[in-house]
Coordinates of C-alpha atoms in Angstrom, one line a residue:
Chain A
M30 CA 84.9 131.2 118.8
L31 CA 85.3 129.1 115.7
D32 CA 87.4 131.5 113.8
D33 CA 88.7 130.9 110.3
F34 CA 92.2 130.3 111.4
F35 CA 91.0 127.8 113.9
I36 CA 89.0 125.8 111.3
R37 CA 92.1 125.8 109.1
A38 CA 94.3 124.5 111.9
L39 CA 91.8 121.9 112.8
L40 CA 91.5 120.6 109.2
A41 CA 95.3 120.7 108.8
G42 CA 95.8 118.8 112.1
I43 CA 93.2 116.1 111.2
G44 CA 94.7 115.7 107.7
L45 CA 98.1 115.3 109.4
A46 CA 96.9 112.8 112.0
M47 CA 95.3 110.6 109.3
V48 CA 98.9 109.9 108.1
T49 CA 100.9 110.1 111.3
G50 CA 98.7 107.3 112.8
P51 CA 99.6 104.5 110.3
A52 CA 103.1 105.9 109.7
G53 CA 103.7 106.1 113.4
C54 CA 102.8 102.4 113.8
F55 CA 105.8 101.5 111.7
I56 CA 107.9 103.8 113.8
V57 CA 106.9 101.8 116.9
W58 CA 107.1 98.4 115.2
R59 CA 110.5 99.0 113.7
R60 CA 111.9 101.1 116.6
L61 CA 112.5 104.1 114.4
A62 CA 111.8 106.8 117.0
Y63 CA 115.3 108.2 116.8
F64 CA 115.2 108.1 113.1
G65 CA 112.1 110.3 113.3
E66 CA 113.8 112.7 115.6
T67 CA 116.8 112.9 113.2
I68 CA 114.5 113.9 110.3
A69 CA 112.7 116.4 112.5
H70 CA 116.0 118.0 113.7
S71 CA 117.2 118.3 110.1
A72 CA 114.1 120.5 109.5
L73 CA 116.0 123.5 111.0
L74 CA 118.6 123.1 108.3
G75 CA 115.7 122.9 105.8
V76 CA 114.4 126.2 107.1
A77 CA 117.8 127.8 106.7
I78 CA 118.1 126.5 103.1
A79 CA 114.5 127.6 102.4
V80 CA 115.4 131.2 103.6
L81 CA 118.7 131.1 101.6
V82 CA 117.2 130.2 98.3
D83 CA 113.7 131.7 98.9
L84 CA 111.6 128.5 98.9
H85 CA 108.4 127.7 100.6
L86 CA 109.3 126.6 104.1
V87 CA 107.6 123.2 103.9
I88 CA 109.3 122.4 100.5
G89 CA 112.7 123.4 101.9
I90 CA 112.1 121.2 105.0
F91 CA 110.9 118.3 102.9
V92 CA 113.9 118.4 100.5
T93 CA 116.4 118.6 103.3
A94 CA 114.7 115.8 105.3
A95 CA 114.5 113.6 102.2
L96 CA 118.3 114.2 101.7
V97 CA 118.9 113.1 105.3
V98 CA 116.9 109.9 104.7
L99 CA 119.0 109.2 101.5
A100 CA 122.2 109.9 103.4
M101 CA 121.2 107.6 106.2
Y102 CA 120.2 104.9 103.7
Y103 CA 123.6 105.2 102.1
L104 CA 125.6 105.4 105.3
E105 CA 123.9 102.4 106.9
R106 CA 125.2 100.2 104.0
R107 CA 128.6 101.7 103.7
D108 CA 129.7 102.6 107.2
T109 CA 130.5 100.3 110.1
L110 CA 129.3 102.8 112.7
P111 CA 126.2 101.7 114.6
T112 CA 122.9 103.2 113.4
D113 CA 122.2 105.3 116.5
T114 CA 125.7 106.9 116.2
L115 CA 125.1 107.8 112.5
L116 CA 121.6 109.2 113.4
G117 CA 123.1 111.3 116.2
L118 CA 125.7 112.6 113.7
L119 CA 123.1 113.6 111.1
S120 CA 120.6 114.9 113.6
H121 CA 122.8 117.2 115.6
G122 CA 125.0 118.0 112.7
G123 CA 122.0 119.2 110.7
L124 CA 120.6 121.1 113.6
A125 CA 123.9 122.9 114.3
V126 CA 124.6 123.7 110.6
G127 CA 121.0 125.0 110.3
L128 CA 121.4 127.3 113.3
V129 CA 124.7 128.6 112.2
L130 CA 123.4 129.3 108.7
L131 CA 120.4 131.2 110.1
S132 CA 122.7 133.4 112.2
F133 CA 124.1 134.8 109.0
F134 CA 120.6 136.4 108.3
P135 CA 119.9 138.5 111.3
N136 CA 117.4 140.5 109.3
M137 CA 115.4 137.4 108.3
R138 CA 112.6 137.0 110.8
V139 CA 112.5 133.3 111.5
D140 CA 110.1 132.6 114.4
L141 CA 112.1 129.8 116.2
Q142 CA 109.4 129.4 118.8
A143 CA 106.8 128.6 116.1
L144 CA 109.2 126.2 114.4
L145 CA 109.9 124.3 117.5
F146 CA 106.4 124.1 119.0
G147 CA 104.0 124.8 116.1
D148 CA 101.8 127.8 115.6
I149 CA 98.1 127.3 114.6
L150 CA 97.8 131.0 113.6
A151 CA 100.3 130.3 110.8
V152 CA 98.3 127.7 108.9
S153 CA 97.4 129.3 105.5
H154 CA 95.1 128.1 102.8
T155 CA 98.2 127.0 100.9
D156 CA 99.4 125.0 103.9
L157 CA 96.0 123.4 104.1
A158 CA 96.1 122.4 100.4
V159 CA 99.6 121.1 100.8
I160 CA 98.8 119.0 103.9
W161 CA 95.6 117.4 102.4
G162 CA 97.1 116.9 99.0
G163 CA 100.3 115.4 100.5
G164 CA 98.3 113.5 103.1
V165 CA 96.2 111.7 100.5
L166 CA 99.3 111.0 98.4
A167 CA 101.1 109.7 101.5
L168 CA 98.3 107.4 102.4
G169 CA 98.2 106.0 98.9
L170 CA 102.0 105.4 99.0
L171 CA 101.6 103.7 102.4
W172 CA 98.9 101.5 100.9
W173 CA 101.1 100.6 98.0
I174 CA 104.1 99.6 100.2
W175 CA 102.1 98.1 103.1
R176 CA 102.7 94.4 102.4
P177 CA 106.4 94.6 101.6
L178 CA 107.0 97.0 104.5
L179 CA 105.1 94.9 107.0
A180 CA 106.9 91.7 105.8
A181 CA 110.2 93.5 106.1
T182 CA 109.3 94.5 109.6
V183 CA 108.8 90.9 110.5
S184 CA 111.8 89.6 108.5
P185 CA 113.5 91.2 105.4
D186 CA 114.8 87.8 104.4
L187 CA 111.2 86.3 104.2
A188 CA 110.1 89.3 102.2
V189 CA 113.0 88.9 99.7
V190 CA 112.4 85.1 99.3
A191 CA 108.7 85.8 98.6
G192 CA 109.8 88.1 95.8
L193 CA 108.9 91.4 97.5
K194 CA 111.2 94.4 97.5
P195 CA 111.7 95.4 101.1
E196 CA 114.6 97.8 100.5
R197 CA 112.5 99.9 98.1
A198 CA 109.6 99.8 100.5
Q199 CA 111.8 101.1 103.3
L200 CA 113.3 103.9 101.2
V201 CA 109.8 105.0 100.1
F202 CA 108.7 104.9 103.8
G203 CA 111.7 107.1 104.7
I204 CA 110.8 109.7 102.0
L205 CA 107.2 109.6 103.1
L206 CA 108.2 110.2 106.7
A207 CA 110.2 113.2 105.5
A208 CA 107.1 114.6 103.9
V209 CA 104.9 114.0 107.0
I210 CA 107.4 115.7 109.2
A211 CA 107.7 118.7 106.9
A212 CA 103.9 119.0 106.8
A213 CA 103.7 118.7 110.6
I214 CA 106.0 121.6 111.4
K215 CA 103.3 124.3 111.5
I216 CA 101.0 122.1 113.6
V217 CA 103.1 120.6 116.3
G218 CA 106.6 121.8 115.6
V219 CA 110.0 120.2 115.1
L220 CA 110.5 119.1 118.8
L221 CA 107.1 117.4 119.2
I222 CA 106.4 115.8 115.9
V223 CA 107.7 112.4 116.9
A224 CA 105.2 112.4 119.8
L225 CA 102.4 112.6 117.3
L226 CA 103.8 109.6 115.5
I227 CA 104.4 107.3 118.5
I228 CA 101.9 108.2 121.2
P229 CA 98.7 107.4 119.2
S230 CA 100.1 104.0 118.0
A231 CA 101.3 103.2 121.5
S232 CA 97.8 104.0 122.9
V233 CA 96.0 101.6 120.6
R234 CA 98.5 98.7 120.6
R235 CA 96.7 96.7 123.3
F236 CA 93.3 97.0 121.6
A237 CA 94.4 96.0 118.2
A238 CA 94.3 92.4 116.9
S239 CA 96.0 93.1 113.6
P240 CA 98.5 95.6 112.1
E241 CA 95.7 97.2 110.1
Q242 CA 93.4 97.7 113.1
M243 CA 96.3 99.3 115.0
A244 CA 97.0 101.7 112.1
A245 CA 93.4 102.8 111.8
G246 CA 93.1 103.1 115.6
A247 CA 96.2 105.2 115.8
A248 CA 94.8 107.6 113.1
V249 CA 91.6 108.0 115.1
V250 CA 93.5 108.6 118.4
G251 CA 95.7 111.1 116.6
M252 CA 92.7 113.0 115.1
T253 CA 91.1 113.1 118.6
A254 CA 94.3 114.4 120.1
V255 CA 94.6 117.1 117.5
A256 CA 91.0 118.3 117.9
G257 CA 91.2 118.2 121.7
G258 CA 94.6 119.9 121.8
L259 CA 93.5 122.7 119.4
F260 CA 90.4 123.4 121.4
A261 CA 92.4 123.5 124.6
S262 CA 95.0 125.7 122.9
A263 CA 92.3 128.2 121.8
T264 CA 90.5 128.1 125.2
F265 CA 93.5 128.4 127.5
D266 CA 95.7 130.3 125.1
T267 CA 98.4 127.6 125.3
P268 CA 100.8 126.8 122.4
S269 CA 99.2 124.4 119.9
G270 CA 101.9 121.8 119.6
P271 CA 102.4 121.1 123.3
S272 CA 98.6 121.2 123.8
I273 CA 98.1 118.5 121.2
V274 CA 100.8 116.3 122.6
V275 CA 99.5 116.7 126.2
T276 CA 96.0 115.6 124.9
A277 CA 97.6 112.6 123.2
L278 CA 99.4 111.8 126.4
V279 CA 96.2 112.0 128.4
L280 CA 94.5 109.6 125.9
F281 CA 97.5 107.2 126.3
I282 CA 97.2 107.2 130.1
L283 CA 93.5 106.7 129.9
T284 CA 94.0 103.5 127.7
R285 CA 96.4 102.2 130.4
L286 CA 94.0 102.6 133.2
G287 CA 91.7 99.8 132.2
R288 CA 92.2 96.1 132.8
T289 CA 95.7 94.8 132.4
L290 CA 96.3 92.3 129.6
P291 CA 97.7 88.8 130.2
A292 CA 101.5 88.8 130.3
G293 CA 103.2 88.4 126.9
D294 CA 100.6 90.1 124.8
A295 CA 101.5 93.7 125.0
R296 CA 104.6 95.2 126.5
Chain B
M25 CA 117.6 70.0 89.5
L26 CA 116.2 72.9 91.5
V27 CA 119.3 74.6 92.8
K28 CA 122.9 73.9 92.2
A29 CA 125.8 75.5 94.0
T30 CA 129.2 74.9 92.5
D31 CA 132.4 75.8 94.3
M32 CA 130.4 78.4 96.2
G33 CA 132.3 80.8 98.6
V34 CA 131.2 83.7 100.7
R35 CA 133.8 86.1 102.3
R36 CA 133.5 88.7 105.0
G37 CA 136.4 91.0 104.8
E38 CA 139.5 88.8 104.5
R39 CA 137.9 85.7 106.0
W40 CA 136.0 83.1 104.1
I41 CA 132.8 82.1 105.9
I42 CA 132.2 79.2 103.5
R43 CA 134.3 78.1 100.6
H44 CA 134.4 75.3 97.9
V45 CA 130.8 74.3 98.7
D46 CA 129.1 72.0 96.1
L47 CA 125.5 71.2 96.7
T48 CA 122.5 70.2 94.5
V49 CA 118.9 69.8 95.5
D50 CA 116.6 67.9 93.1
R51 CA 112.8 67.8 93.2
G52 CA 111.6 65.4 95.9
Q53 CA 115.0 65.2 97.5
L54 CA 115.8 65.8 101.2
I55 CA 119.3 67.1 101.6
Y56 CA 120.7 67.6 105.1
L57 CA 123.2 70.4 105.6
I58 CA 125.1 69.8 108.8
G59 CA 128.1 71.2 110.5
A60 CA 129.4 72.6 113.8
N61 CA 128.4 76.0 115.1
G62 CA 130.2 78.6 113.0
A63 CA 130.7 76.3 110.1
G64 CA 128.5 78.6 107.9
K65 CA 125.3 76.6 107.6
S66 CA 123.0 79.6 107.6
T67 CA 125.3 81.6 105.4
C68 CA 125.3 78.6 103.0
A69 CA 121.5 78.6 103.0
K70 CA 121.2 82.3 102.4
A71 CA 123.7 82.2 99.6
I72 CA 121.6 79.5 97.9
L73 CA 118.5 81.6 98.4
G74 CA 120.2 84.6 96.9
L75 CA 119.9 86.6 100.1
L76 CA 123.7 86.9 100.2
A77 CA 126.0 87.7 97.4
I78 CA 128.6 85.0 96.7
D79 CA 132.2 85.9 96.2
E80 CA 133.3 82.8 94.4
G81 CA 131.8 80.0 92.4
S82 CA 128.2 80.0 91.1
V83 CA 124.6 79.3 92.2
E84 CA 122.1 78.2 89.6
R85 CA 118.4 78.3 90.3
I86 CA 115.7 77.1 87.9
P87 CA 113.7 80.0 86.5
A88 CA 110.6 81.0 88.6
L89 CA 111.7 78.8 91.5
K90 CA 109.2 79.0 94.3
V91 CA 110.9 78.9 97.7
G92 CA 109.5 78.4 101.2
Y93 CA 112.0 79.6 103.8
V94 CA 112.0 79.1 107.6
P95 CA 114.8 81.3 108.9
Q96 CA 116.8 80.3 112.0
R97 CA 115.6 83.2 114.1
L98 CA 112.5 85.3 113.8
A99 CA 112.3 87.9 116.5
L100 CA 108.8 89.4 116.5
S101 CA 108.4 92.8 117.9
P102 CA 105.9 92.6 120.8
T103 CA 104.4 95.9 119.6
L104 CA 103.3 94.3 116.4
P105 CA 99.8 92.7 116.7
L106 CA 100.0 89.5 114.6
T107 CA 97.6 86.6 114.8
V108 CA 98.3 83.1 113.5
R109 CA 96.2 83.6 110.4
R110 CA 97.5 87.1 109.7
L111 CA 101.0 85.8 109.7
M112 CA 100.1 83.3 106.9
T113 CA 99.3 86.2 104.5
L114 CA 102.3 88.3 105.5
T115 CA 103.9 88.3 102.0
E116 CA 101.0 87.3 99.8
R117 CA 97.2 87.2 100.0
F118 CA 95.6 83.7 100.0
P119 CA 92.0 82.4 100.1
S120 CA 91.1 81.2 103.5
S121 CA 90.6 77.6 102.3
R122 CA 94.3 77.6 101.4
I123 CA 95.3 79.0 104.8
E124 CA 93.2 76.4 106.5
S125 CA 94.8 73.5 104.6
A126 CA 98.3 74.8 105.3
L127 CA 97.5 75.1 109.0
A128 CA 95.9 71.6 108.9
A129 CA 99.1 70.2 107.3
V130 CA 101.0 71.2 110.4
G131 CA 98.2 70.4 112.9
L132 CA 97.4 74.0 113.9
H133 CA 93.9 74.3 112.3
R134 CA 92.1 73.8 115.6
L135 CA 94.1 76.5 117.3
G136 CA 91.7 79.3 116.5
D137 CA 93.3 82.7 115.7
P138 CA 95.4 83.6 118.8
P139 CA 98.2 86.2 118.8
V140 CA 101.5 84.5 117.7
T141 CA 103.2 85.7 120.9
T142 CA 101.1 83.2 122.9
L143 CA 102.3 80.2 120.9
S144 CA 104.7 77.7 122.4
G145 CA 108.1 77.2 120.7
G146 CA 107.0 74.1 118.9
E147 CA 103.7 75.6 117.8
F148 CA 105.6 78.7 116.5
Q149 CA 108.0 76.5 114.5
R150 CA 105.1 74.6 113.0
L151 CA 103.4 77.9 112.1
L152 CA 106.5 79.1 110.3
L153 CA 106.5 75.8 108.4
A154 CA 102.9 76.3 107.4
R155 CA 103.7 79.9 106.3
A156 CA 106.5 78.5 104.1
L157 CA 104.4 75.7 102.5
I158 CA 101.3 77.8 101.8
H159 CA 103.3 79.2 98.8
R160 CA 103.4 75.6 97.5
P161 CA 107.2 75.8 97.1
D162 CA 109.4 73.9 94.7
L163 CA 112.1 74.1 97.3
L164 CA 111.8 74.3 101.1
V165 CA 114.8 75.7 103.0
L166 CA 114.6 75.0 106.7
D167 CA 117.2 76.6 109.0
E168 CA 117.3 74.4 112.2
P169 CA 113.5 74.1 112.4
A170 CA 113.7 71.9 115.4
Q171 CA 115.6 74.3 117.7
G172 CA 113.9 75.0 120.9
V173 CA 111.7 72.0 120.4
D174 CA 112.1 68.9 122.6
M175 CA 113.1 65.5 121.3
A176 CA 109.5 64.2 120.9
G177 CA 108.5 67.5 119.2
S178 CA 111.5 67.4 116.8
G179 CA 110.5 63.8 115.8
V180 CA 107.0 65.1 115.0
L181 CA 108.5 68.0 113.0
L182 CA 110.7 65.6 111.0
D183 CA 107.7 63.4 110.1
L184 CA 105.8 66.5 109.1
I185 CA 108.7 67.6 106.8
Q186 CA 108.7 64.1 105.2
D187 CA 104.9 64.3 104.6
I188 CA 105.2 67.7 103.1
R189 CA 108.0 66.6 100.8
R190 CA 105.9 63.7 99.6
D191 CA 102.7 65.7 99.2
L192 CA 104.3 68.7 97.4
Q193 CA 107.0 66.7 95.7
C194 CA 109.4 69.6 96.6
G195 CA 113.1 69.5 97.3
V196 CA 114.0 70.1 101.0
L197 CA 117.3 71.6 102.2
L198 CA 117.3 71.0 106.0
I199 CA 119.9 72.6 108.2
S200 CA 120.5 70.6 111.4
H201 CA 122.9 69.5 114.1
D202 CA 121.4 66.0 114.2
L203 CA 123.7 63.7 112.4
H204 CA 121.7 60.6 113.4
A205 CA 118.5 61.9 111.9
A206 CA 120.4 63.0 108.9
M207 CA 122.0 59.6 108.3
S208 CA 118.7 57.8 108.6
S209 CA 116.3 60.0 106.6
G210 CA 118.3 62.2 104.2
D211 CA 118.9 61.5 100.6
D212 CA 122.2 63.2 100.9
V213 CA 124.1 64.8 103.7
V214 CA 126.4 67.8 103.1
V215 CA 128.8 68.4 106.0
L216 CA 130.3 71.9 106.3
V217 CA 133.7 72.0 107.9
P218 CA 134.9 75.3 109.4
H219 CA 137.2 76.9 106.9
E220 CA 140.2 77.4 109.2
H221 CA 141.4 74.0 108.0
D222 CA 141.8 75.5 104.6
E223 CA 140.8 72.4 102.8
R224 CA 137.9 71.9 100.6
S225 CA 135.2 72.6 103.2
V226 CA 132.6 70.2 102.1
G227 CA 132.4 66.4 102.0
L228 CA 129.4 64.4 101.1
V229 CA 128.6 61.5 103.4
D230 CA 126.9 58.5 101.9
P231 CA 123.8 58.0 104.1
Y232 CA 124.1 54.2 103.7
T233 CA 127.7 53.5 104.3
G234 CA 128.7 56.6 106.2
A235 CA 131.7 57.0 104.0
A236 CA 132.7 60.5 103.2
R237 CA 133.1 61.3 99.5
Q238 CA 133.7 64.4 97.5
G239 CA 131.7 65.6 94.6
S240 CA 128.4 67.0 93.6
G241 CA 125.3 66.3 95.6
Q242 CA 123.8 63.7 93.3
N243 CA 122.4 60.6 94.9

């Protein structure tokens, strides 16, 4: 049953979860779930652009997502509109422009279903190399910005006074998130990637005593969800992305079934 | 001199939050910064720390000034697992002996290593103070460190701040509502007046005579 494509999908998913775990912790700590959604939605615009200029899909998605991150970074400082309004504007604006652009190419076969929900059959050797190369690079970047980013999560002012550069760390994190989401498209799809970022970290919160423990735990839960989800997908012939997310959800519910923590510790 | 603000002003849109502020903190000095709500005390502190750009006047800091800062509010996300000792190394790694002595200086060394969310208001303020002084700062900037702490607790906190100033020989800029404490223990008291009066918004009150005077913050 362990076909070549399945091994590739498994390796790709594990490489991805290794990064979505720690990165997802920051999404949870900093309340960036909607920010993640926005980047994911912009992926469709990225697909349209990749088709237009004949780029590799993942590259097209990454470049577009990174541009959205930069636009958000700029708008947040220049505009008086609230952050969620700006995010909604970029998110749905990007999605709509992407869909309109794609409609100009009726002959281009773009598998929307696969983009939205992932397609394990589609993971090529190149994808695998991109995911693992990018994954190791992303973990290195995260390691590099860990202290300033964590300090900025607690208080940007404290970080600046201590001579750290929280703004730069936040921008690097945004670009890193764009890369993670681009790489995740084949595995879980545009609509479900944020689930892979937040469910593992939410699952391990109550067991973690430090931010670092929570990040490592989230990576482990994410890898478990990917492996379990892919086996389920192969066994029951269900779409890979939703199967992975359902597995993550089951893991999350299992962690909630044990003893309840004293009030005030985890919410 | 550690920091010196001269005719400092910060504007938001058309409105001046603070204006014409003169303030100097020397090594070993305790300077109180008082004023009513909305007078711009926190803005003033942030401008001195370089966290806010100033629109008028100047702020001079000595090169490589080490600052310990206790902000007015620190809202910790309940999803972030942080223990007392992990918070101490938030912005810089320190040997555990140094963490212990900073915690001992504020009387928290026997607490163990509980999650910070389980601390009382007074314990949390003392922890923030320990976090600021572990950097062995030249200048300590405390934005209402006694808020949410009862009268007895705020007395303890004030004694602590005096001890720290003596041990580290650092300058302290203390933002407070408490005029009485300011008059009895400060080297200098800077009073911010809301700018609507459109006068020079700072007067210096002599801590011994209580007479307001204008000028730089020299004792």
